[in-house]
mmCIF file of C-alpha atoms and ligand atoms in Angstrom:
data_model
loop_
_atom_site.group_PDB
_atom_site.id
_atom_site.type_symbol
_atom_site.label_atom_id
_atom_site.label_comp_id
_atom_site.label_asym_id
_atom_site.label_seq_id
_atom_site.Cartn_x
_atom_site.Cartn_y
_atom_site.Cartn_z
ATOM 1 C CA MET A 46 -1.273 177.519 -81.055
ATOM 2 C CA SER A 47 -4.656 175.984 -80.238
ATOM 3 C CA VAL A 48 -7.518 178.243 -79.162
ATOM 4 C CA LYS A 49 -8.164 178.446 -75.412
ATOM 5 C CA GLY A 50 -11.881 178.782 -74.719
ATOM 6 C CA PHE A 51 -14.211 179.488 -77.588
ATOM 7 C CA SER A 52 -16.923 181.261 -75.582
ATOM 8 C CA LYS A 53 -15.385 184.665 -76.274
ATOM 9 C CA PHE A 54 -16.365 184.140 -79.909
ATOM 10 C CA PHE A 55 -19.995 183.295 -79.178
ATOM 11 C CA SER A 56 -22.775 185.774 -79.985
ATOM 12 C CA LYS A 57 -24.982 187.202 -77.214
ATOM 13 C CA ARG A 58 -27.828 185.186 -78.708
ATOM 14 C CA THR A 59 -26.194 181.905 -77.646
ATOM 15 C CA GLU A 60 -26.728 182.894 -74.004
ATOM 16 C CA LEU A 61 -30.448 182.443 -74.646
ATOM 17 C CA MET A 62 -29.985 178.960 -76.122
ATOM 18 C CA ARG A 63 -30.551 176.459 -73.398
ATOM 19 C CA ALA A 64 -29.771 172.849 -74.241
ATOM 20 C CA SER A 65 -33.032 170.890 -74.037
ATOM 21 C CA GLU A 66 -33.131 169.155 -70.669
ATOM 22 C CA ILE A 67 -34.716 166.142 -72.265
ATOM 23 C CA ARG A 68 -31.903 165.742 -74.763
ATOM 24 C CA GLU A 69 -29.311 166.060 -71.992
ATOM 25 C CA LEU A 70 -31.136 163.367 -70.005
ATOM 26 C CA LEU A 71 -31.313 161.038 -72.970
ATOM 27 C CA LYS A 72 -27.527 161.198 -73.252
ATOM 28 C CA VAL A 73 -27.239 159.930 -69.653
ATOM 29 C CA VAL A 74 -29.601 157.071 -70.314
ATOM 30 C CA GLU A 75 -27.823 155.842 -73.390
ATOM 31 C CA SER A 76 -24.806 154.922 -71.327
ATOM 32 C CA ARG A 77 -26.522 153.054 -68.451
ATOM 33 C CA ASP A 78 -29.096 150.434 -67.590
ATOM 34 C CA VAL A 79 -31.809 152.977 -66.900
ATOM 35 C CA ILE A 80 -35.469 152.699 -67.893
ATOM 36 C CA SER A 81 -36.354 155.872 -69.764
ATOM 37 C CA LEU A 82 -39.793 157.352 -69.261
ATOM 38 C CA ALA A 83 -38.267 160.651 -70.360
ATOM 39 C CA GLY A 84 -38.174 161.091 -74.144
ATOM 40 C CA GLY A 85 -41.038 161.420 -76.562
ATOM 41 C CA LEU A 86 -40.091 158.778 -79.095
ATOM 42 C CA PRO A 87 -42.740 156.865 -81.029
ATOM 43 C CA ASP A 88 -42.641 153.077 -80.692
ATOM 44 C CA PRO A 89 -40.302 152.038 -83.555
ATOM 45 C CA SER A 90 -42.539 149.041 -84.332
ATOM 46 C CA THR A 91 -45.062 151.578 -85.680
ATOM 47 C CA PHE A 92 -42.843 152.672 -88.567
ATOM 48 C CA PRO A 93 -44.206 151.184 -91.831
ATOM 49 C CA LYS A 94 -40.716 150.230 -92.994
ATOM 50 C CA GLU A 95 -41.557 148.002 -95.952
ATOM 51 C CA GLU A 96 -44.048 150.420 -97.438
ATOM 52 C CA LEU A 97 -41.694 153.368 -96.988
ATOM 53 C CA ALA A 98 -38.820 151.452 -98.581
ATOM 54 C CA GLU A 99 -41.022 150.709 -101.581
ATOM 55 C CA ILE A 100 -42.239 154.321 -101.784
ATOM 56 C CA ALA A 101 -38.702 155.763 -101.494
ATOM 57 C CA SER A 102 -37.464 153.665 -104.376
ATOM 58 C CA TYR A 103 -40.614 154.367 -106.479
ATOM 59 C CA VAL A 104 -40.308 158.128 -105.876
ATOM 60 C CA ILE A 105 -36.641 158.209 -106.901
ATOM 61 C CA ARG A 106 -37.334 156.231 -110.053
ATOM 62 C CA GLU A 107 -40.559 158.028 -110.978
ATOM 63 C CA TYR A 108 -39.897 161.610 -109.848
ATOM 64 C CA GLY A 109 -36.100 161.575 -109.428
ATOM 65 C CA GLU A 110 -35.440 164.661 -111.525
ATOM 66 C CA MET A 111 -37.559 166.773 -109.193
ATOM 67 C CA ALA A 112 -37.253 164.782 -105.980
ATOM 68 C CA LEU A 113 -33.442 164.903 -106.004
ATOM 69 C CA GLN A 114 -33.316 168.543 -107.074
ATOM 70 C CA TYR A 115 -33.426 171.845 -105.129
ATOM 71 C CA GLY A 116 -37.007 172.888 -104.454
ATOM 72 C CA THR A 117 -38.994 175.985 -103.562
ATOM 73 C CA THR A 118 -38.901 177.313 -100.005
ATOM 74 C CA GLN A 119 -42.678 176.954 -99.651
ATOM 75 C CA GLY A 120 -42.430 173.236 -100.386
ATOM 76 C CA ALA A 121 -43.219 170.808 -103.216
ATOM 77 C CA ARG A 122 -46.670 171.497 -104.644
ATOM 78 C CA ILE A 123 -47.350 167.742 -104.819
ATOM 79 C CA LEU A 124 -47.034 167.544 -101.021
ATOM 80 C CA ARG A 125 -48.977 170.728 -100.324
ATOM 81 C CA GLU A 126 -51.824 169.387 -102.473
ATOM 82 C CA ALA A 127 -51.710 165.997 -100.725
ATOM 83 C CA LEU A 128 -51.827 167.765 -97.345
ATOM 84 C CA CYS A 129 -54.893 169.769 -98.398
ATOM 85 C CA HIS A 130 -56.688 166.444 -98.970
ATOM 86 C CA PHE A 131 -55.325 164.996 -95.749
ATOM 87 C CA MET A 132 -56.473 168.010 -93.705
ATOM 88 C CA ALA A 133 -59.918 168.098 -95.336
ATOM 89 C CA ARG A 134 -60.636 164.850 -93.409
ATOM 90 C CA VAL A 135 -60.716 166.939 -90.236
ATOM 91 C CA MET A 136 -62.592 169.858 -91.804
ATOM 92 C CA ILE A 137 -59.547 172.059 -92.193
ATOM 93 C CA LEU A 138 -60.083 173.396 -95.682
ATOM 94 C CA CYS A 139 -57.151 175.115 -97.304
ATOM 95 C CA LYS A 140 -55.420 175.753 -100.605
ATOM 96 C CA PRO A 141 -51.779 174.814 -101.356
ATOM 97 C CA GLU A 142 -51.028 178.572 -101.166
ATOM 98 C CA ASN A 143 -51.898 178.500 -97.459
ATOM 99 C CA ILE A 144 -49.326 175.797 -96.678
ATOM 100 C CA LEU A 145 -45.629 176.051 -95.900
ATOM 101 C CA ILE A 146 -43.679 172.813 -95.543
ATOM 102 C CA THR A 147 -41.263 172.895 -92.603
ATOM 103 C CA THR A 148 -38.408 170.708 -91.412
ATOM 104 C CA GLY A 149 -40.426 169.160 -88.580
ATOM 105 C CA SER A 150 -42.991 171.282 -86.772
ATOM 106 C CA GLN A 151 -40.160 172.432 -84.501
ATOM 107 C CA GLN A 152 -39.042 174.617 -87.397
ATOM 108 C CA ALA A 153 -42.551 176.048 -87.635
ATOM 109 C CA LEU A 154 -42.210 177.136 -83.991
ATOM 110 C CA ASP A 155 -38.843 178.689 -84.784
ATOM 111 C CA LEU A 156 -40.289 180.610 -87.754
ATOM 112 C CA ILE A 157 -43.136 181.876 -85.578
ATOM 113 C CA SER A 158 -40.640 182.983 -82.951
ATOM 114 C CA ARG A 159 -38.458 184.812 -85.504
ATOM 115 C CA THR A 160 -41.239 186.547 -87.396
ATOM 116 C CA LEU A 161 -43.865 187.363 -84.778
ATOM 117 C CA ILE A 162 -42.060 188.118 -81.502
ATOM 118 C CA ASP A 163 -40.146 191.288 -80.644
ATOM 119 C CA PRO A 164 -38.392 191.560 -77.274
ATOM 120 C CA GLY A 165 -40.945 192.348 -74.568
ATOM 121 C CA ASP A 166 -43.994 191.193 -76.586
ATOM 122 C CA LEU A 167 -46.637 189.407 -74.545
ATOM 123 C CA VAL A 168 -47.026 185.739 -75.442
ATOM 124 C CA ILE A 169 -49.598 183.567 -73.669
ATOM 125 C CA VAL A 170 -49.063 179.833 -73.144
ATOM 126 C CA GLU A 171 -50.647 177.028 -71.150
ATOM 127 C CA LEU A 172 -49.359 176.003 -67.715
ATOM 128 C CA PRO A 173 -47.775 173.529 -68.404
ATOM 129 C CA THR A 174 -46.892 173.688 -72.102
ATOM 130 C CA TYR A 175 -44.514 172.116 -74.637
ATOM 131 C CA LEU A 176 -40.964 172.681 -73.394
ATOM 132 C CA ALA A 177 -39.301 173.147 -76.793
ATOM 133 C CA ALA A 178 -41.853 175.826 -77.715
ATOM 134 C CA ILE A 179 -40.922 177.763 -74.576
ATOM 135 C CA ASN A 180 -37.237 177.434 -75.449
ATOM 136 C CA VAL A 181 -37.564 178.576 -79.042
ATOM 137 C CA PHE A 182 -39.888 181.483 -78.205
ATOM 138 C CA LYS A 183 -37.449 182.566 -75.484
ATOM 139 C CA LEU A 184 -34.821 183.297 -78.139
ATOM 140 C CA SER A 185 -36.947 186.267 -79.212
ATOM 141 C CA GLN A 186 -37.244 187.462 -75.595
ATOM 142 C CA PRO A 187 -41.003 187.742 -75.119
ATOM 143 C CA LYS A 188 -42.722 188.215 -71.777
ATOM 144 C CA PHE A 189 -44.596 184.982 -71.089
ATOM 145 C CA ILE A 190 -47.948 184.808 -69.399
ATOM 146 C CA GLY A 191 -49.081 181.359 -68.254
ATOM 147 C CA ILE A 192 -52.720 180.277 -68.072
ATOM 148 C CA PRO A 193 -53.567 177.176 -66.016
ATOM 149 C CA ILE A 194 -55.234 174.135 -67.565
ATOM 150 C CA ASP A 195 -57.642 171.584 -66.133
ATOM 151 C CA GLU A 196 -59.145 168.426 -67.639
ATOM 152 C CA ASP A 197 -60.931 170.618 -70.252
ATOM 153 C CA GLY A 198 -57.735 172.339 -71.366
ATOM 154 C CA MET A 199 -56.834 176.022 -71.042
ATOM 155 C CA ARG A 200 -58.928 177.903 -68.453
ATOM 156 C CA THR A 201 -60.290 180.531 -70.817
ATOM 157 C CA ASP A 202 -62.154 182.214 -67.948
ATOM 158 C CA ILE A 203 -58.772 182.986 -66.365
ATOM 159 C CA LEU A 204 -57.448 184.016 -69.787
ATOM 160 C CA GLU A 205 -60.326 186.481 -70.158
ATOM 161 C CA GLU A 206 -59.595 188.015 -66.761
ATOM 162 C CA LYS A 207 -55.907 188.333 -67.633
ATOM 163 C CA LEU A 208 -56.685 189.939 -70.992
ATOM 164 C CA ARG A 209 -58.966 192.486 -69.355
ATOM 165 C CA GLN A 210 -56.138 193.383 -67.006
ATOM 166 C CA ILE A 211 -53.471 193.521 -69.760
ATOM 167 C CA TYR A 212 -55.531 195.640 -72.142
ATOM 168 C CA GLY A 213 -56.684 197.772 -69.198
ATOM 169 C CA GLU A 214 -53.015 198.670 -68.717
ATOM 170 C CA GLY A 215 -52.803 199.671 -72.380
ATOM 171 C CA LYS A 216 -50.740 196.610 -73.410
ATOM 172 C CA LYS A 217 -51.419 194.076 -76.159
ATOM 173 C CA VAL A 218 -50.944 190.339 -76.623
ATOM 174 C CA LYS A 219 -49.145 189.043 -79.729
ATOM 175 C CA PHE A 220 -50.446 185.483 -79.673
ATOM 176 C CA VAL A 221 -51.779 182.627 -77.617
ATOM 177 C CA TYR A 222 -49.882 179.379 -78.193
ATOM 178 C CA THR A 223 -51.886 176.255 -77.433
ATOM 179 C CA VAL A 224 -51.644 172.505 -77.945
ATOM 180 C CA PRO A 225 -55.406 172.096 -77.671
ATOM 181 C CA THR A 226 -55.726 168.403 -78.480
ATOM 182 C CA ALA A 227 -54.014 165.693 -76.398
ATOM 183 C CA GLN A 228 -51.695 168.337 -75.058
ATOM 184 C CA ASN A 229 -47.964 167.826 -74.499
ATOM 185 C CA PRO A 230 -47.171 167.319 -71.647
ATOM 186 C CA SER A 231 -50.583 166.749 -70.024
ATOM 187 C CA GLY A 232 -52.571 164.791 -72.642
ATOM 188 C CA VAL A 233 -55.719 166.855 -71.974
ATOM 189 C CA THR A 234 -57.986 168.229 -74.705
ATOM 190 C CA MET A 235 -59.622 171.656 -74.748
ATOM 191 C CA SER A 236 -63.430 171.484 -74.744
ATOM 192 C CA ASN A 237 -65.347 172.910 -77.709
ATOM 193 C CA ASP A 238 -66.874 175.633 -75.523
ATOM 194 C CA ARG A 239 -63.425 176.819 -74.495
ATOM 195 C CA ARG A 240 -62.195 176.691 -78.103
ATOM 196 C CA LYS A 241 -65.095 178.948 -79.061
ATOM 197 C CA HIS A 242 -64.366 181.213 -76.128
ATOM 198 C CA LEU A 243 -60.661 181.449 -77.045
ATOM 199 C CA LEU A 244 -61.512 182.466 -80.612
ATOM 200 C CA GLU A 245 -64.041 185.046 -79.395
ATOM 201 C CA LEU A 246 -61.360 186.537 -77.168
ATOM 202 C CA ALA A 247 -58.895 186.547 -80.074
ATOM 203 C CA GLU A 248 -61.430 188.541 -82.122
ATOM 204 C CA LYS A 249 -62.226 190.925 -79.311
ATOM 205 C CA TYR A 250 -58.625 191.621 -78.341
ATOM 206 C CA ASP A 251 -57.102 191.123 -81.813
ATOM 207 C CA PHE A 252 -54.339 188.575 -81.242
ATOM 208 C CA LEU A 253 -53.226 185.486 -83.180
ATOM 209 C CA VAL A 254 -53.785 181.908 -82.040
ATOM 210 C CA ILE A 255 -51.114 179.278 -82.689
ATOM 211 C CA GLU A 256 -52.676 175.796 -82.777
ATOM 212 C CA ASP A 257 -49.897 173.206 -82.410
ATOM 213 C CA ASP A 258 -51.412 169.875 -83.352
ATOM 214 C CA PRO A 259 -49.099 166.835 -83.541
ATOM 215 C CA TYR A 260 -51.487 164.476 -81.749
ATOM 216 C CA SER A 261 -55.091 164.875 -82.949
ATOM 217 C CA HIS A 262 -54.555 162.465 -85.833
ATOM 218 C CA PHE A 263 -54.172 159.460 -83.546
ATOM 219 C CA LEU A 264 -56.408 159.936 -80.517
ATOM 220 C CA PHE A 265 -56.937 156.579 -78.843
ATOM 221 C CA GLU A 266 -59.992 157.418 -76.757
ATOM 222 C CA PRO A 267 -63.220 158.905 -78.137
ATOM 223 C CA VAL A 268 -63.248 162.710 -77.903
ATOM 224 C CA SER A 269 -65.434 165.171 -79.685
ATOM 225 C CA PHE A 270 -63.730 168.372 -80.711
ATOM 226 C CA LYS A 271 -63.278 170.731 -83.602
ATOM 227 C CA HIS A 272 -59.886 172.052 -84.628
ATOM 228 C CA LEU A 273 -59.444 175.756 -83.903
ATOM 229 C CA LYS A 274 -58.369 176.203 -87.515
ATOM 230 C CA ALA A 275 -61.650 174.644 -88.702
ATOM 231 C CA MET A 276 -63.545 177.237 -86.593
ATOM 232 C CA ASP A 277 -61.383 180.153 -87.739
ATOM 233 C CA THR A 278 -63.425 182.652 -89.737
ATOM 234 C CA SER A 279 -60.978 185.564 -89.785
ATOM 235 C CA GLY A 280 -57.647 183.899 -90.607
ATOM 236 C CA ARG A 281 -56.097 184.538 -87.196
ATOM 237 C CA VAL A 282 -55.339 180.871 -86.406
ATOM 238 C CA VAL A 283 -51.890 179.616 -87.417
ATOM 239 C CA TYR A 284 -52.121 175.811 -87.544
ATOM 240 C CA ILE A 285 -49.019 173.628 -87.324
ATOM 241 C CA SER A 286 -48.703 169.861 -87.536
ATOM 242 C CA THR A 287 -46.271 167.071 -88.350
ATOM 243 C CA ILE A 288 -45.946 163.485 -89.573
ATOM 244 C CA SER A 289 -43.525 162.743 -86.722
ATOM 245 C CA LYS A 290 -46.002 160.783 -84.608
ATOM 246 C CA ILE A 291 -48.159 159.292 -87.368
ATOM 247 C CA LEU A 292 -45.497 158.123 -89.833
ATOM 248 C CA SER A 293 -41.901 158.837 -88.785
ATOM 249 C CA PRO A 294 -40.077 161.606 -86.917
ATOM 250 C CA GLY A 295 -36.854 160.861 -88.818
ATOM 251 C CA ILE A 296 -38.339 162.080 -92.110
ATOM 252 C CA ARG A 297 -38.690 165.572 -90.533
ATOM 253 C CA ILE A 298 -41.758 166.849 -92.332
ATOM 254 C CA GLY A 299 -44.060 169.381 -90.711
ATOM 255 C CA TRP A 300 -46.357 172.079 -92.083
ATOM 256 C CA ILE A 301 -47.990 175.391 -91.307
ATOM 257 C CA ILE A 302 -51.471 176.319 -92.528
ATOM 258 C CA ALA A 303 -52.107 180.047 -92.335
ATOM 259 C CA HIS A 304 -53.218 183.159 -94.181
ATOM 260 C CA GLU A 305 -51.079 183.805 -97.274
ATOM 261 C CA GLU A 306 -49.666 187.014 -95.817
ATOM 262 C CA LEU A 307 -48.326 185.075 -92.842
ATOM 263 C CA ILE A 308 -47.105 182.214 -95.029
ATOM 264 C CA SER A 309 -45.064 184.645 -97.091
ATOM 265 C CA VAL A 310 -43.254 186.087 -94.059
ATOM 266 C CA PHE A 311 -42.600 182.580 -92.661
ATOM 267 C CA GLU A 312 -41.259 181.629 -96.092
ATOM 268 C CA ARG A 313 -38.840 184.563 -96.100
ATOM 269 C CA ALA A 314 -37.506 183.512 -92.693
ATOM 270 C CA LYS A 315 -37.193 179.870 -93.726
ATOM 271 C CA GLN A 316 -35.228 180.744 -96.831
ATOM 272 C CA ASN A 317 -32.379 181.949 -94.614
ATOM 273 C CA LEU A 318 -32.465 178.807 -92.505
ATOM 274 C CA ASP A 319 -32.356 175.914 -94.961
ATOM 275 C CA LEU A 320 -33.595 177.124 -98.385
ATOM 276 C CA HIS A 321 -36.161 174.332 -98.241
ATOM 277 C CA THR A 322 -37.036 171.085 -96.504
ATOM 278 C CA PRO A 323 -35.408 168.007 -98.161
ATOM 279 C CA THR A 324 -37.248 167.523 -101.443
ATOM 280 C CA LEU A 325 -36.915 163.749 -101.460
ATOM 281 C CA ASN A 326 -38.628 163.476 -98.069
ATOM 282 C CA GLN A 327 -41.432 165.713 -99.279
ATOM 283 C CA TYR A 328 -42.059 163.460 -102.276
ATOM 284 C CA ILE A 329 -41.983 160.358 -100.062
ATOM 285 C CA VAL A 330 -44.603 161.804 -97.732
ATOM 286 C CA ALA A 331 -46.769 163.016 -100.637
ATOM 287 C CA GLU A 332 -46.761 159.492 -102.072
ATOM 288 C CA ALA A 333 -47.429 157.931 -98.643
ATOM 289 C CA ILE A 334 -50.472 160.199 -98.231
ATOM 290 C CA LYS A 335 -51.633 159.389 -101.765
ATOM 291 C CA ARG A 336 -51.394 155.647 -101.042
ATOM 292 C CA ARG A 337 -53.246 156.164 -97.735
ATOM 293 C CA VAL A 338 -50.384 154.591 -95.783
ATOM 294 C CA ILE A 339 -51.087 156.785 -92.742
ATOM 295 C CA GLU A 340 -54.820 156.072 -92.614
ATOM 296 C CA ARG A 341 -54.285 152.321 -93.005
ATOM 297 C CA HIS A 342 -51.592 152.353 -90.417
ATOM 298 C CA LEU A 343 -53.233 154.490 -87.715
ATOM 299 C CA PRO A 344 -55.666 151.974 -86.163
ATOM 300 C CA ARG A 345 -52.699 149.794 -85.167
ATOM 301 C CA VAL A 346 -50.778 152.766 -83.747
ATOM 302 C CA LYS A 347 -53.799 153.895 -81.725
ATOM 303 C CA GLU A 348 -54.420 150.429 -80.329
ATOM 304 C CA LEU A 349 -50.787 150.012 -79.303
ATOM 305 C CA TYR A 350 -50.630 153.397 -77.536
ATOM 306 C CA ARG A 351 -54.013 152.882 -75.856
ATOM 307 C CA LYS A 352 -52.726 149.607 -74.374
ATOM 308 C CA LYS A 353 -49.434 151.151 -73.242
ATOM 309 C CA LYS A 354 -51.219 154.156 -71.733
ATOM 310 C CA ASN A 355 -53.529 151.828 -69.765
ATOM 311 C CA ILE A 356 -50.553 149.793 -68.551
ATOM 312 C CA MET A 357 -48.938 152.983 -67.249
ATOM 313 C CA LEU A 358 -52.152 154.189 -65.556
ATOM 314 C CA GLU A 359 -52.600 150.815 -63.830
ATOM 315 C CA ALA A 360 -48.972 150.816 -62.651
ATOM 316 C CA LEU A 361 -49.348 154.374 -61.314
ATOM 317 C CA GLU A 362 -52.465 153.305 -59.407
ATOM 318 C CA GLU A 363 -50.545 150.399 -57.912
ATOM 319 C CA TYR A 364 -47.173 151.967 -57.093
ATOM 320 C CA PHE A 365 -47.434 155.750 -56.700
ATOM 321 C CA PRO A 366 -47.817 157.199 -53.196
ATOM 322 C CA GLU A 367 -51.078 158.533 -51.831
ATOM 323 C CA GLY A 368 -51.617 162.198 -52.540
ATOM 324 C CA SER A 369 -50.336 161.881 -56.132
ATOM 325 C CA ARG A 370 -52.597 162.473 -59.118
ATOM 326 C CA TRP A 371 -52.044 162.219 -62.842
ATOM 327 C CA THR A 372 -53.729 163.031 -66.129
ATOM 328 C CA LYS A 373 -55.696 160.399 -68.088
ATOM 329 C CA PRO A 374 -54.585 161.154 -71.642
ATOM 330 C CA VAL A 375 -56.892 160.638 -74.615
ATOM 331 C CA GLY A 376 -53.972 160.811 -77.008
ATOM 332 C CA GLY A 377 -50.333 161.812 -77.257
ATOM 333 C CA LEU A 378 -47.417 160.038 -75.689
ATOM 334 C CA PHE A 379 -47.390 161.203 -72.069
ATOM 335 C CA VAL A 380 -48.939 161.084 -68.620
ATOM 336 C CA PHE A 381 -48.300 164.137 -66.452
ATOM 337 C CA ALA A 382 -48.102 163.450 -62.709
ATOM 338 C CA TYR A 383 -48.645 165.863 -59.800
ATOM 339 C CA LEU A 384 -46.933 164.594 -56.644
ATOM 340 C CA PRO A 385 -47.485 165.538 -53.006
ATOM 341 C CA GLU A 386 -46.199 169.034 -52.120
ATOM 342 C CA GLY A 387 -42.618 168.935 -50.903
ATOM 343 C CA ILE A 388 -41.404 166.566 -53.617
ATOM 344 C CA ASP A 389 -39.004 168.376 -55.936
ATOM 345 C CA THR A 390 -38.736 166.227 -59.048
ATOM 346 C CA LYS A 391 -35.679 168.039 -60.387
ATOM 347 C CA ALA A 392 -33.732 167.548 -57.172
ATOM 348 C CA LEU A 393 -34.878 163.920 -57.092
ATOM 349 C CA LEU A 394 -33.647 163.075 -60.570
ATOM 350 C CA PRO A 395 -30.088 161.955 -59.680
ATOM 351 C CA LYS A 396 -31.552 159.526 -57.122
ATOM 352 C CA ALA A 397 -34.044 158.263 -59.700
ATOM 353 C CA ILE A 398 -31.180 157.543 -62.076
ATOM 354 C CA GLU A 399 -29.459 155.566 -59.291
ATOM 355 C CA HIS A 400 -32.717 153.639 -58.943
ATOM 356 C CA GLY A 401 -32.605 152.900 -62.682
ATOM 357 C CA VAL A 402 -35.383 155.145 -63.983
ATOM 358 C CA ILE A 403 -35.561 158.536 -65.623
ATOM 359 C CA TYR A 404 -38.379 161.024 -66.317
ATOM 360 C CA VAL A 405 -38.635 164.699 -67.243
ATOM 361 C CA PRO A 406 -39.018 167.042 -64.253
ATOM 362 C CA GLY A 407 -42.184 169.039 -64.824
ATOM 363 C CA LYS A 408 -40.948 172.478 -63.818
ATOM 364 C CA SER A 409 -39.465 173.236 -67.242
ATOM 365 C CA PHE A 410 -42.953 173.039 -68.764
ATOM 366 C CA PHE A 411 -44.186 175.950 -66.617
ATOM 367 C CA VAL A 412 -43.273 179.502 -67.632
ATOM 368 C CA ASP A 413 -44.159 180.855 -64.165
ATOM 369 C CA GLY A 414 -41.577 178.780 -62.278
ATOM 370 C CA SER A 415 -44.211 176.512 -60.674
ATOM 371 C CA GLY A 416 -44.539 172.751 -61.138
ATOM 372 C CA ALA A 417 -41.627 171.646 -58.917
ATOM 373 C CA ASN A 418 -43.688 168.643 -57.779
ATOM 374 C CA THR A 419 -44.626 167.461 -61.280
ATOM 375 C CA MET A 420 -43.122 165.035 -63.793
ATOM 376 C CA ARG A 421 -43.763 163.948 -67.376
ATOM 377 C CA LEU A 422 -43.845 160.223 -68.052
ATOM 378 C CA ASN A 423 -43.619 158.720 -71.535
ATOM 379 C CA PHE A 424 -45.491 155.510 -72.339
ATOM 380 C CA SER A 425 -45.066 155.260 -76.123
ATOM 381 C CA TYR A 426 -41.463 154.099 -76.302
ATOM 382 C CA PRO A 427 -40.708 151.589 -73.509
ATOM 383 C CA PRO A 428 -42.024 148.029 -73.847
ATOM 384 C CA PRO A 429 -44.893 147.188 -71.412
ATOM 385 C CA SER A 430 -42.682 145.319 -68.922
ATOM 386 C CA LYS A 431 -40.349 148.339 -68.666
ATOM 387 C CA ILE A 432 -43.272 150.735 -68.182
ATOM 388 C CA VAL A 433 -44.413 148.720 -65.152
ATOM 389 C CA GLU A 434 -40.905 148.265 -63.771
ATOM 390 C CA GLY A 435 -40.064 151.948 -64.313
ATOM 391 C CA ILE A 436 -43.176 153.114 -62.469
ATOM 392 C CA ARG A 437 -42.526 150.564 -59.692
ATOM 393 C CA ARG A 438 -38.984 151.901 -59.189
ATOM 394 C CA LEU A 439 -40.207 155.492 -59.211
ATOM 395 C CA GLY A 440 -43.090 154.750 -56.845
ATOM 396 C CA ASN A 441 -40.752 153.089 -54.353
ATOM 397 C CA LEU A 442 -38.367 156.013 -54.477
ATOM 398 C CA LEU A 443 -41.179 158.531 -53.978
ATOM 399 C CA LYS A 444 -42.588 156.570 -51.030
ATOM 400 C CA SER A 445 -39.190 156.404 -49.373
ATOM 401 C CA GLU A 446 -38.765 160.175 -49.908
ATOM 402 C CA LEU A 447 -42.094 160.782 -48.243
ATOM 403 C CA GLY A 448 -41.150 158.417 -45.394
ATOM 404 C CA LYS A 449 -43.992 156.013 -46.200
HETATM 405 C C1 PLP B 13 -46.497 169.910 -79.056
HETATM 406 C C2 PLP B 13 -45.370 169.594 -79.976
HETATM 407 N N1 PLP B 13 -45.026 170.474 -80.927
HETATM 408 C C3 PLP B 13 -44.011 170.244 -81.771
HETATM 409 C C4 PLP B 13 -43.261 169.084 -81.690
HETATM 410 C C5 PLP B 13 -42.092 168.919 -82.640
HETATM 411 O O1 PLP B 13 -42.260 167.833 -83.471
HETATM 412 P P1 PLP B 13 -41.473 167.637 -84.857
HETATM 413 O O2 PLP B 13 -40.448 168.711 -84.966
HETATM 414 O O3 PLP B 13 -40.917 166.272 -84.787
HETATM 415 O O4 PLP B 13 -42.521 167.784 -85.906
HETATM 416 C C6 PLP B 13 -43.567 168.144 -80.708
HETATM 417 C C7 PLP B 13 -42.750 166.919 -80.569
HETATM 418 O O5 PLP B 13 -42.853 166.172 -79.640
HETATM 419 C C8 PLP B 13 -44.649 168.403 -79.838
HETATM 420 O O6 PLP B 13 -45.004 167.544 -78.873
#
């Protein structure tokens, strides 16, 4: 007899697991002639295929006995050492002991969620912030507090006010999660003054700061900033990054840089998840860093994304209705648009799909339920002609909704 309905077997925890809206949307797109401005995929022409093919075969021949073997949970020392050199370029000085290799930086977020959050803990995030971070933190049932951003990143003046109120009520904050540089979804970068202010507040109120940094390595407009981790004097910044946008997301290599005491608890949690990140991939990335593949490759990536970003901004200027505004990203893969009040981008999505274009409704990036009139638009993946056509279709739809 076949089983009728499996949900009765599911754990309570699965009720907290929401399928990523973006992934659900991508499934729709695959089956139709729809221009996708939704996902966050790098342009596949940026993958250094020949060099990686050569490195993969070299690594198997040269290091096969280790590279094809089980490894330690913390990660291959050869990669942790290579990453120390790589990070020293941006003044983040660390020892291999301070690094944990993760299976993409998404796993780093999961480890943080598992090891730092108890139900009811206060966790502060930006409004808007990275959707998948919200989803993975939610599994540990924190209470979120959202702090608005502007073109200089998180409004630390509002954060300070909030902290005064929270601590005045005798409560404490566990951590502030921020994507301070070329933020996802907005593309904005936190000013140095605000970074300093955030760290001062962290000292004063004794909370951790999670610096999620997938984008600072390929900024395509000039910006002056210091990484929070490079300014961290007390060890309270947990830095996470990834090769997904600068080499390949398919290799799934990310890393955490943190105090050894934190690294050891993250390591314990990771052991239960996957024992370790694929050893072969770790050796490939270590060799790619050693051969300076990323550094040689980045100027081309930056130039390509700068062009695509400008094409999207010009198309928005031309086609979007009056009363809309959007961010002018200095890096990352997205423009975030704020539309006239009254537009509900989630409700509009089925019509957009009929019009042959898809985006991510912005509301899911806001932990306070706001953002109904916002949308995230990706410029890294579609070819230029599709960026323009996608924005044209969306603009026309928005104008007809507004009766213009
Ligand atoms: C802010 C941020 N954090 C983490 C990730 C996860 O990246 P990965 O797991 O590919 O390293 C992404 C991916 O888009 C991101 O934008």
